Coordinates of C-alpha atoms in Angstrom, one line a residue:
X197 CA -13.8 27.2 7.5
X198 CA -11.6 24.0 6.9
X199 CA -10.7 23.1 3.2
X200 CA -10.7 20.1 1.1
X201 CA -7.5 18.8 0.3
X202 CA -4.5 20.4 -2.0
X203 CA -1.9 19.6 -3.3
X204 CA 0.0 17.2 -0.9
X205 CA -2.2 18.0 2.1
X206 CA -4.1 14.9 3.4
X207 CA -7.7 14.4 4.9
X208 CA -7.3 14.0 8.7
X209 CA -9.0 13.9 12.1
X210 CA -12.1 15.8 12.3
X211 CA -12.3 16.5 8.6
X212 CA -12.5 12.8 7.5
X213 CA -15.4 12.0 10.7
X214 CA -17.5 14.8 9.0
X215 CA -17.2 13.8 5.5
X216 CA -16.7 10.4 6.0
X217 CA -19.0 8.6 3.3
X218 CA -20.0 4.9 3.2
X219 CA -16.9 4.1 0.6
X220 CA -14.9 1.1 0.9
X221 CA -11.4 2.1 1.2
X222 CA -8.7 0.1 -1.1
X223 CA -5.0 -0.1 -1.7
X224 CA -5.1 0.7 -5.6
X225 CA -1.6 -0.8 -6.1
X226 CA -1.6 -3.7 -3.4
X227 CA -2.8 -6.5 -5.2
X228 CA -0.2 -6.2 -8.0
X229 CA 2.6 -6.9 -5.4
X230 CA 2.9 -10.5 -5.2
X231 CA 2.6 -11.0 -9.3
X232 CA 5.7 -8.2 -8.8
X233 CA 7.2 -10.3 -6.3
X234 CA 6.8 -13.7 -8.0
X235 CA 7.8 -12.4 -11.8
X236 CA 11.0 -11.3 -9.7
X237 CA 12.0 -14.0 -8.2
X238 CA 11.6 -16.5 -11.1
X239 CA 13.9 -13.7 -13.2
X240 CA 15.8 -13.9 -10.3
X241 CA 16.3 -17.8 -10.5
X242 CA 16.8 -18.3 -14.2
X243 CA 19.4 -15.2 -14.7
X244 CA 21.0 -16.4 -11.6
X245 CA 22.5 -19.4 -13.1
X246 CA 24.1 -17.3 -15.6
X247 CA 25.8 -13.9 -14.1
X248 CA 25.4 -13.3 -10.4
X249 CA 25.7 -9.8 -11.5
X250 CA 22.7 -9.8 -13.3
X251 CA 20.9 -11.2 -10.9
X252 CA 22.2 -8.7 -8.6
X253 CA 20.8 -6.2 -10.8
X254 CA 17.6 -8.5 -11.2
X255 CA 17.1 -7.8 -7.3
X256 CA 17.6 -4.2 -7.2
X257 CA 15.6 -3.2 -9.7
X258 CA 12.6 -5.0 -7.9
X259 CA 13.3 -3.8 -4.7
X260 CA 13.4 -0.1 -6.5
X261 CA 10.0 -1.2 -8.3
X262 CA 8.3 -2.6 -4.6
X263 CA 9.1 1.1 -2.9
X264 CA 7.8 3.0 -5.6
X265 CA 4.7 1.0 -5.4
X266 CA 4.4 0.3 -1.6
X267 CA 5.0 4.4 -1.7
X268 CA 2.3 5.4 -4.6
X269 CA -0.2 3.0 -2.5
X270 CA 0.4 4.3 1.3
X271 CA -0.1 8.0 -0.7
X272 CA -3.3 6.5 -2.2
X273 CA -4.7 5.2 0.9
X274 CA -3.9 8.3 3.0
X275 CA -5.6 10.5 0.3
X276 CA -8.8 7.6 1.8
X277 CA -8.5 8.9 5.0
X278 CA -6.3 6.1 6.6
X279 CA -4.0 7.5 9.0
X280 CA -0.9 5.3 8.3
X281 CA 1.6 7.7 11.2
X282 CA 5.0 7.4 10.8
X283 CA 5.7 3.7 10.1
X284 CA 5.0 4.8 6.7
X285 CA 8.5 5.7 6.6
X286 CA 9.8 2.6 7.6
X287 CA 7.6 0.3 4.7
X288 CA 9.3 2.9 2.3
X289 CA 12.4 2.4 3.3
X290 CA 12.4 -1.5 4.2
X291 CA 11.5 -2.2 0.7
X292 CA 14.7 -1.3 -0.7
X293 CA 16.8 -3.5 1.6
X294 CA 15.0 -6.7 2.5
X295 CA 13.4 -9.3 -0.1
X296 CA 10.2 -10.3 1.9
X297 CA 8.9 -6.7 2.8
X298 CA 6.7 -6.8 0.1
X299 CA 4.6 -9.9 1.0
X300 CA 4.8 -8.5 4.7
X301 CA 3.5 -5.2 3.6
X302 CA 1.0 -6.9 1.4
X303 CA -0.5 -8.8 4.5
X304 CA 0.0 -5.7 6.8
X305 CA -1.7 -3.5 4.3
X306 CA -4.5 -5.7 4.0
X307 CA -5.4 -6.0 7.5
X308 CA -5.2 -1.8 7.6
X309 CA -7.4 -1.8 5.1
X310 CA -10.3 -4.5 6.4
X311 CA -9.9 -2.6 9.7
X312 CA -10.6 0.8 8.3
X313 CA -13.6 -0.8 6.3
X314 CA -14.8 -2.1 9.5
X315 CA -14.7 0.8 11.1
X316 CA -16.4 2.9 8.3
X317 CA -19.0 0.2 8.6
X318 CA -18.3 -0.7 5.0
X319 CA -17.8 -4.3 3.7
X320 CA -15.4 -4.8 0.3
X321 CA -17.5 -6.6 -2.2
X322 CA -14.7 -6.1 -5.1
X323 CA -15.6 -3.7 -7.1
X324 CA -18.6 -2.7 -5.5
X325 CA -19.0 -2.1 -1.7
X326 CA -21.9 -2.8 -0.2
X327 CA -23.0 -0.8 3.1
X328 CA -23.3 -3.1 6.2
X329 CA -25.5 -0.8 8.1
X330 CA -29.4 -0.9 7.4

């Protein structure tokens, strides 16, 4: 008898083919990265001229803010069904150190996501998805 999901299990393998429904699969956080990212680096530019330390702080407090989100939205699409393996780990961790893993996981995200659509036969419509199958 298998079980839905609890706690901070996760749908995988053959539970996800059985009930896999005709839902569009989307990153609830994604598209709020590059207003993130932009607000950050303006910030970044204007307290720069003033304090280098505050734009320091500017920086890290972003990067702490992008692995938080990058984080909440890899949980929310694995709790879809996407099987994101272990490089997870490394989009988590990326985003505190470098400045442009955002955008890349923004790109790389989307493209997991279109793929997993296409798979599910499903096409993202916005809000709405509309079934590509007849």
């Amino acid at each position: 008898m298998s079980r839905g999901p609890t706690g901070d299990e996760y749908r995988r393998g053959r539970d996800v083919e059985r009930e896999r429904d005709d839902w569009a699969v989307s990153g609830r956080y994604r598209p709020i990265l590059p207003v993130i990212w932009g607000i950050g680096a303006v910030l970044f530019l204007v307290v720069g001229w003033f304090d280098v330390r505050a734009a320091l702080a500017v920086v890290l407090v972003t990067h702490l803010f992008f692995a938080g989100l990058i984080r909440a939205d890899i949980k929310s699409l694995r709790r879809q069904g996407v099987d994101w393996g272990h490089s997870r780990h490394l989009w988590f961790g990326a985003a505190f150190t470098l400045p442009f893993v955002a955008l890349a996981y923004y790109w790389y995200s989307g493209r997991v996501v279109r793929r997993e659509n296409d798979a599910r036969g499903v096409r993202d419509g916005g809000d709405t998805a509309e079934s590509v199958r007849t």
